[in-house]
XYZ file of C-alpha atoms in Angstrom:
496
model
C -266.031 -32.253 6.098
C -262.556 -31.873 4.562
C -262.707 -35.358 3.081
C -266.012 -34.445 1.484
C -264.493 -31.302 0.021
C -261.708 -33.316 -1.588
C -264.268 -35.780 -2.899
C -266.618 -33.223 -4.401
C -264.279 -30.385 -5.385
C -264.218 -30.029 -9.103
C -262.245 -33.210 -9.875
C -264.810 -35.119 -11.864
C -262.369 -37.741 -13.029
C -261.174 -38.379 -9.479
C -264.153 -38.451 -7.137
C -262.271 -39.926 -4.189
C -258.981 -39.301 -2.474
C -257.801 -42.384 -0.643
C -255.186 -42.288 2.067
C -251.676 -42.583 0.726
C -252.658 -42.039 -2.892
C -252.136 -39.217 -5.335
C -255.114 -37.421 -6.756
C -255.518 -38.757 -10.286
C -257.363 -36.587 -12.735
C -257.034 -38.899 -15.677
C -255.460 -38.623 -19.093
C -257.585 -35.677 -20.049
C -257.259 -33.583 -16.892
C -260.270 -31.622 -15.681
C -263.371 -32.653 -17.618
C -261.567 -33.282 -20.888
C -258.830 -30.624 -20.790
C -255.837 -32.048 -22.703
C -252.774 -33.132 -20.689
C -249.968 -31.924 -22.968
C -247.679 -29.735 -20.816
C -244.261 -30.928 -19.598
C -242.007 -29.449 -16.892
C -240.210 -27.450 -19.602
C -243.532 -26.021 -20.800
C -244.471 -25.071 -17.239
C -241.164 -23.307 -16.534
C -241.486 -21.365 -19.785
C -245.114 -20.629 -18.927
C -244.006 -19.148 -15.602
C -241.205 -17.117 -17.176
C -243.638 -15.971 -19.850
C -246.012 -14.638 -17.190
C -243.422 -13.223 -14.789
C -240.834 -11.592 -17.056
C -242.449 -8.629 -18.717
C -244.119 -5.752 -16.939
C -241.786 -6.044 -13.937
C -238.733 -5.256 -16.060
C -240.147 -3.176 -18.873
C -242.723 -1.043 -17.018
C -242.945 -1.317 -13.208
C -239.225 -0.846 -12.449
C -239.238 2.813 -13.474
C -242.243 3.824 -11.371
C -241.021 1.934 -8.300
C -237.493 3.370 -8.460
C -238.422 6.975 -9.284
C -241.300 7.331 -6.829
C -240.468 5.026 -3.926
C -237.155 3.161 -3.564
C -234.475 4.774 -5.722
C -231.446 2.524 -6.374
C -232.593 0.388 -3.413
C -235.203 -1.030 -5.785
C -233.063 -4.168 -5.830
C -233.838 -4.592 -2.118
C -237.553 -4.258 -2.908
C -237.224 -7.043 -5.474
C -235.453 -9.208 -2.895
C -238.230 -8.609 -0.338
C -240.985 -9.361 -2.857
C -239.056 -12.364 -4.151
C -238.611 -13.695 -0.605
C -242.354 -13.497 0.067
C -243.028 -15.131 -3.295
C -240.541 -17.939 -2.630
C -242.266 -18.820 0.656
C -245.656 -18.838 -1.062
C -244.153 -20.705 -4.009
C -243.077 -23.595 -1.786
C -246.639 -23.898 -0.495
C -248.015 -23.668 -4.027
C -245.658 -26.448 -5.135
C -246.911 -28.859 -2.459
C -250.528 -28.064 -3.277
C -250.064 -28.289 -7.050
C -248.373 -31.691 -6.814
C -251.031 -33.040 -4.441
C -254.088 -31.461 -6.089
C -253.235 -31.189 -9.811
C -256.375 -29.477 -11.084
C -257.236 -26.157 -12.681
C -258.175 -23.368 -10.309
C -254.910 -22.488 -8.558
C -255.307 -21.019 -5.061
C -259.088 -21.197 -5.374
C -259.012 -24.997 -5.582
C -256.498 -25.272 -2.765
C -258.578 -23.048 -0.481
C -261.736 -24.982 -1.342
C -260.114 -28.208 -0.241
C -258.712 -26.865 3.027
C -260.617 -23.825 4.251
C -264.106 -24.316 2.818
C -266.274 -22.811 0.125
C -266.690 -19.283 1.454
C -262.956 -18.704 1.908
C -262.374 -20.298 -1.500
C -264.775 -17.845 -3.096
C -262.999 -14.935 -1.413
C -259.648 -16.185 -2.715
C -261.067 -16.919 -6.155
C -262.541 -13.431 -6.404
C -259.120 -11.977 -5.560
C -257.613 -14.145 -8.295
C -260.130 -12.649 -10.712
C -258.795 -9.256 -9.650
C -255.232 -10.475 -10.185
C -255.623 -11.979 -13.640
C -258.195 -9.645 -15.174
C -256.581 -6.416 -14.000
C -253.084 -7.734 -14.762
C -254.009 -8.488 -18.362
C -255.495 -4.997 -18.722
C -252.576 -3.302 -16.960
C -249.893 -5.020 -19.019
C -251.833 -4.384 -22.237
C -251.793 -0.664 -21.431
C -248.010 -0.859 -20.975
C -247.736 -2.850 -24.214
C -249.515 -0.014 -25.990
C -246.842 2.476 -24.868
C -243.995 0.367 -26.257
C -245.925 -0.337 -29.457
C -246.355 3.367 -30.086
C -242.657 3.842 -29.308
C -241.877 1.256 -31.994
C -244.071 3.081 -34.494
C -242.128 6.248 -33.668
C -238.787 4.494 -34.304
C -240.021 3.104 -37.619
C -241.364 6.528 -38.562
C -237.970 8.074 -37.861
C -236.312 5.565 -40.187
C -238.694 6.202 -43.082
C -239.008 9.939 -42.491
C -242.722 9.909 -41.714
C -244.555 10.040 -38.398
C -246.715 6.895 -38.211
C -247.221 6.788 -34.451
C -250.771 6.938 -33.168
C -252.118 10.181 -31.695
C -252.468 10.220 -27.926
C -256.248 10.230 -28.264
C -256.064 6.705 -29.706
C -253.165 5.325 -27.667
C -253.853 6.344 -24.075
C -256.510 5.837 -21.435
C -259.481 8.237 -21.467
C -259.706 8.038 -17.662
C -257.227 8.487 -14.846
C -257.314 8.189 -11.049
C -256.363 11.287 -9.050
C -256.661 11.118 -5.255
C -259.218 8.337 -5.496
C -261.413 10.060 -8.093
C -261.876 9.232 -11.775
C -261.137 12.107 -14.145
C -261.185 12.423 -17.937
C -257.908 12.769 -19.870
C -259.443 13.837 -23.175
C -258.342 10.642 -24.958
C -260.825 8.405 -26.750
C -259.471 4.885 -26.272
C -256.216 2.968 -25.889
C -256.675 1.183 -29.210
C -253.436 -0.894 -29.345
C -254.246 -2.339 -25.893
C -257.682 -3.435 -27.084
C -256.280 -5.001 -30.254
C -253.556 -7.044 -28.515
C -256.031 -8.461 -25.996
C -258.449 -9.401 -28.787
C -255.694 -11.164 -30.732
C -254.322 -13.114 -27.761
C -257.826 -14.042 -26.573
C -258.359 -15.616 -29.980
C -255.172 -17.630 -29.508
C -256.333 -18.841 -26.083
C -259.681 -19.818 -27.622
C -257.977 -22.036 -30.215
C -256.071 -24.176 -27.729
C -253.538 -24.734 -24.955
C -250.976 -26.429 -27.239
C -250.850 -23.500 -29.634
C -250.714 -21.014 -26.753
C -247.823 -22.845 -25.073
C -245.892 -23.053 -28.367
C -246.261 -19.330 -29.056
C -245.342 -18.567 -25.438
C -242.107 -20.585 -25.759
C -241.063 -18.522 -28.783
C -241.851 -15.251 -27.010
C -239.915 -16.294 -23.890
C -236.827 -17.067 -25.981
C -237.003 -13.623 -27.625
C -237.461 -11.560 -24.479
C -234.861 -13.399 -22.402
C -232.366 -12.870 -25.238
C -233.201 -9.144 -25.282
C -232.755 -8.868 -21.512
C -229.382 -10.618 -21.665
C -228.285 -8.261 -24.458
C -229.309 -5.283 -22.333
C -227.331 -6.582 -19.361
C -224.266 -7.428 -21.468
C -223.949 -4.001 -23.126
C -225.414 -1.681 -20.492
C -223.318 -3.065 -17.635
C -220.264 -1.411 -19.197
C -221.938 2.003 -18.845
C -222.759 1.822 -15.143
C -221.866 4.961 -13.243
C -221.570 4.099 -9.521
C -222.522 7.697 -8.693
C -226.084 6.849 -9.759
C -226.247 4.426 -6.816
C -225.475 7.112 -4.220
C -227.254 7.442 -1.962
C -228.336 3.828 -2.363
C -231.318 4.478 -0.070
C -232.396 8.092 -0.723
C -233.524 10.131 2.306
C -237.138 9.818 3.368
C -239.286 12.441 1.597
C -242.638 11.273 2.931
C -244.632 8.134 3.724
C -243.662 5.478 1.195
C -241.279 7.791 -0.674
C -237.627 6.709 -0.238
C -236.123 5.503 2.999
C -237.081 2.049 4.242
C -240.780 2.897 4.046
C -240.257 3.552 0.335
C -238.444 0.237 -0.085
C -241.375 -1.690 1.385
C -243.860 0.392 -0.604
C -241.924 -0.428 -3.767
C -241.863 -4.107 -2.760
C -245.667 -4.096 -2.902
C -245.591 -2.484 -6.339
C -242.977 -4.832 -7.807
C -244.825 -7.799 -6.331
C -246.926 -7.330 -9.458
C -243.826 -8.549 -11.293
C -243.994 -11.981 -9.653
C -247.679 -12.799 -9.913
C -247.229 -14.898 -13.042
C -245.873 -17.972 -11.286
C -249.364 -18.506 -9.911
C -250.463 -18.998 -13.530
C -248.355 -22.171 -13.669
C -250.631 -23.817 -11.110
C -253.741 -22.941 -13.152
C -252.408 -25.242 -15.876
C -252.101 -28.252 -13.532
C -255.127 -29.885 -15.162
C -253.228 -29.907 -18.454
C -249.828 -31.136 -17.182
C -248.683 -34.588 -18.250
C -247.110 -35.525 -14.909
C -248.316 -32.868 -12.442
C -246.973 -34.563 -9.290
C -243.409 -34.199 -10.581
C -243.642 -31.302 -13.018
C -245.694 -28.727 -11.081
C -243.086 -28.092 -8.329
C -240.373 -27.886 -11.000
C -242.412 -25.423 -13.042
C -243.342 -23.163 -10.122
C -240.004 -23.025 -8.290
C -237.881 -23.150 -11.445
C -239.587 -20.186 -13.089
C -239.504 -18.202 -9.831
C -235.747 -18.746 -9.417
C -234.893 -17.721 -12.981
C -237.066 -14.613 -12.846
C -235.744 -13.405 -9.476
C -232.140 -13.482 -10.716
C -233.072 -11.556 -13.875
C -235.061 -8.935 -11.933
C -232.223 -8.215 -9.529
C -229.683 -7.941 -12.348
C -231.846 -5.573 -14.411
C -232.692 -3.391 -11.377
C -228.994 -2.948 -10.580
C -227.989 -2.139 -14.146
C -230.984 0.130 -14.863
C -230.413 2.333 -11.810
C -226.686 2.253 -12.508
C -226.880 3.694 -16.026
C -229.503 6.397 -15.373
C -230.507 8.701 -12.500
C -233.469 6.975 -10.902
C -235.656 10.096 -10.894
C -235.958 10.109 -14.697
C -237.254 6.537 -14.885
C -240.911 7.266 -14.111
C -242.029 6.642 -17.711
C -244.087 3.904 -19.405
C -240.858 2.583 -20.959
C -238.060 3.039 -18.360
C -235.522 0.721 -20.018
C -235.867 2.562 -23.329
C -235.678 5.872 -21.451
C -232.402 4.892 -19.794
C -230.873 3.697 -23.071
C -231.950 6.955 -24.697
C -229.189 8.659 -22.672
C -226.584 6.793 -24.736
C -226.746 7.526 -28.493
C -224.208 4.762 -29.159
C -226.804 2.250 -27.961
C -229.680 3.465 -30.131
C -229.637 0.076 -31.878
C -230.070 -1.650 -28.513
C -232.950 0.670 -27.628
C -234.777 -0.494 -30.763
C -234.170 -4.124 -29.826
C -235.391 -3.492 -26.268
C -238.609 -1.945 -27.591
C -239.227 -5.042 -29.718
C -238.342 -7.302 -26.792
C -240.718 -5.395 -24.526
C -243.543 -5.789 -27.007
C -243.015 -9.540 -27.246
C -242.358 -9.896 -23.515
C -245.477 -8.062 -22.472
C -247.427 -10.071 -25.043
C -246.529 -13.313 -23.294
C -247.624 -11.924 -19.923
C -251.006 -10.941 -21.366
C -251.277 -14.362 -23.006
C -250.713 -16.265 -19.763
C -253.102 -14.042 -17.797
C -255.825 -14.518 -20.413
C -255.173 -18.254 -20.380
C -255.226 -18.595 -16.573
C -258.421 -16.782 -15.570
C -260.877 -18.842 -17.668
C -259.512 -21.953 -15.952
C -260.218 -20.414 -12.555
C -263.754 -19.624 -13.742
C -263.902 -23.232 -14.953
C -263.267 -24.569 -11.443
C -265.631 -22.107 -9.763
C -268.419 -22.984 -12.194
C -267.865 -26.709 -11.562
C -268.644 -25.988 -7.919
C -271.830 -24.114 -8.809
C -270.494 -20.730 -7.688
C -270.665 -19.328 -11.224
C -273.078 -20.113 -14.086
C -272.471 -23.551 -15.655
C -271.539 -22.025 -19.008
C -268.174 -21.082 -17.533
C -267.354 -24.803 -17.208
C -268.151 -25.672 -20.822
C -265.251 -27.058 -22.863
C -265.085 -26.475 -26.609
C -265.820 -29.774 -28.421
C -262.931 -29.285 -30.877
C -260.316 -27.136 -29.147
C -260.862 -28.568 -25.617
C -260.617 -25.118 -24.019
C -263.008 -23.297 -21.650
C -264.161 -21.158 -24.542
C -267.029 -19.198 -22.989
C -264.880 -18.041 -20.078
C -262.129 -17.119 -22.545
C -264.513 -14.881 -24.493
C -265.857 -13.162 -21.371
C -262.381 -12.562 -19.940
C -261.143 -11.212 -23.272
C -263.997 -8.737 -23.617
C -263.730 -7.523 -20.010
C -259.935 -7.135 -20.181
C -260.154 -5.279 -23.506
C -262.668 -2.783 -22.088
C -260.525 -2.121 -18.995
C -257.290 -1.832 -20.989
C -258.921 0.545 -23.439
C -260.297 2.871 -20.777
C -258.104 2.872 -17.647
C -254.426 3.625 -16.830
C -251.709 1.347 -15.498
C -250.878 2.737 -12.060
C -253.810 2.025 -9.732
C -254.834 -1.161 -11.516
C -251.328 -2.542 -11.034
C -251.425 -1.992 -7.284
C -254.853 -3.639 -7.051
C -253.380 -6.662 -8.834
C -250.661 -6.921 -6.190
C -253.184 -6.590 -3.364
C -255.445 -9.345 -4.671
C -252.488 -11.623 -5.296
C -250.991 -11.097 -1.845
C -254.254 -12.088 -0.148
C -254.464 -15.242 -2.268
C -250.845 -16.166 -1.515
C -251.324 -15.657 2.226
C -254.343 -17.984 2.162
C -252.368 -20.700 0.364
C -249.610 -20.496 3.003
C -252.148 -20.986 5.808
C -253.988 -23.718 3.890
C -250.907 -25.918 3.477
C -250.273 -25.815 7.225
C -253.892 -26.739 8.022
C -253.815 -29.629 5.571
C -250.677 -31.090 7.133
C -252.656 -31.670 10.344
C -256.126 -32.420 8.968
C -255.000 -34.802 6.189
C -251.545 -36.147 7.073
C -252.454 -39.369 5.238
C -252.296 -37.805 1.758
C -249.227 -38.779 -0.231
C -247.120 -35.727 -1.054
C -244.568 -35.974 -3.859
C -243.282 -32.575 -2.746
C -243.302 -31.336 0.851
C -242.613 -27.843 2.156
C -239.505 -28.074 4.372
C -239.908 -26.650 7.890
C -243.578 -26.141 7.189
C -244.417 -24.220 10.374
C -241.941 -21.323 10.026
C -242.165 -21.179 6.219
C -245.954 -21.171 5.954
C -246.456 -18.673 8.803
C -243.653 -16.380 7.630
C -245.031 -16.580 4.086
C -248.512 -15.549 5.233
C -247.207 -12.734 7.448
C -244.942 -11.399 4.672
C -247.777 -11.314 2.159
C -250.230 -9.651 4.554
C -247.630 -7.037 5.529
C -246.975 -6.115 1.893
C -250.725 -6.056 1.237
C -251.194 -3.514 4.007
C -248.658 -1.136 2.427
C -250.997 -0.555 -0.530
C -254.292 -1.073 1.316
C -253.716 2.036 3.442
C -253.905 4.179 0.298
C -256.343 2.225 -1.872
C -258.645 0.722 0.729
C -261.791 2.168 -0.882
C -261.137 0.423 -4.186
C -260.229 -2.868 -2.503
C -263.259 -2.822 -0.213
C -265.463 -2.025 -3.207
C -264.101 -5.045 -5.081
C -264.692 -7.307 -2.082
C -268.276 -6.040 -1.712
C -269.017 -6.817 -5.359
C -267.689 -10.332 -4.803
C -269.911 -10.818 -1.760
C -272.965 -9.718 -3.728
C -272.223 -12.269 -6.458
C -271.620 -15.062 -3.954
C -274.750 -14.509 -1.890
C -276.824 -13.524 -4.924
C -275.897 -16.568 -7.024
C -273.143 -18.816 -5.689
C -274.670 -19.634 -2.298
C -277.986 -20.747 -3.812
C -276.339 -22.843 -6.550
C -273.461 -24.285 -4.506
C -273.034 -27.990 -5.219
C -271.374 -28.471 -1.841
C -274.270 -26.909 0.049
C -276.765 -29.012 -1.919
C -274.823 -32.214 -1.255
C -274.810 -31.490 2.466
C -278.580 -30.996 2.415
């Protein structure tokens, strides 16, 4: 059964996997996708997806509402869980270098139904992440307009009715805010979707430029703000427990679930495996390299941010700018941070919009989604129909809904996918030991099991509060699978 899954899973250019051999997807990757990405591109792709909302948006909410200065511990916990999953991802990506990420890996190890469940959670991750980050991007963009307006003596910022979500979630219910639409969020998604439509080479080039800008801005922030740290802001390091998930160790773990959103981008590296030049060597480097760089930057920023400002004032859409606003002598740095946030969040949106169509591509190749999702543009060699659909859906969500709940749903979907990958790599070690692995997870038993347990534990922290939304998403996925995917499954048809 497993051998058949490897033979039929969407690798058209490599219909068989022989013992001791790598899986070869050809010079053009999955069904004509261009193999142009190097290890450097993949590391930058990961940094582009990971560094952004975690530093410029999520840190403030997590510190002010859950962990306080101990936010750095939350980042360490989330980073630890991500590192364990990242090792499993690296082995999979080197052994099965195709588009589809955790969906493809689950298909090859745990079967079609589990793969669909994982793939549907990845849809939640990428689609909601793009919308969530776009909403945060809108806040910084309007902040920039305000700064420019102050310089020219005229208010050019957008009114709140055109720059905020018309709906909000309060105690599980949707309520109106009086706004019309978050227009900047819609515009940035439309622009970046157009870039993804044109091609992977152009997208990777633009992403490299954006990564250079935002990393420079973060280093500037660390270099100048570190001199202003007031150790009193770190006391108490773990604020007393004020309720379930608010400060104390329960707050630290609750914050770890929230900031897990900050790490989800490294999964996007594996979605580009079908377009990597040498995936067996470059995919592990791209995944683990980007994760290491981003973890160090997150910890440094969390320490400095909570050191220069009381953590309770950081619950704003732009916490870094808020903290710098306490120091008039660094007004120039605040302006640079706003620009860096805009570019940084742009790269996160770009990678999310680039990753999801490639997951749709793999699912459609298996017959679980309509075949149009697997069509490749004859000129640009991109999954263009999926790119259009993802762009439209993300723009609608970003224009209508707020950041908070959507961000937690992203973390929940991602954690389930990561846990499945950890279990899948362990199963494959015993069901297909003959496959040649250019990268192997060390101490696979403890690492894979601990990775799965860590991810499920963090998932449960948010599920207790948002279980209705998560269950609703899962039910929708089941309806699509049994209403369309089951009847059109290529695997089921091949098995008679």
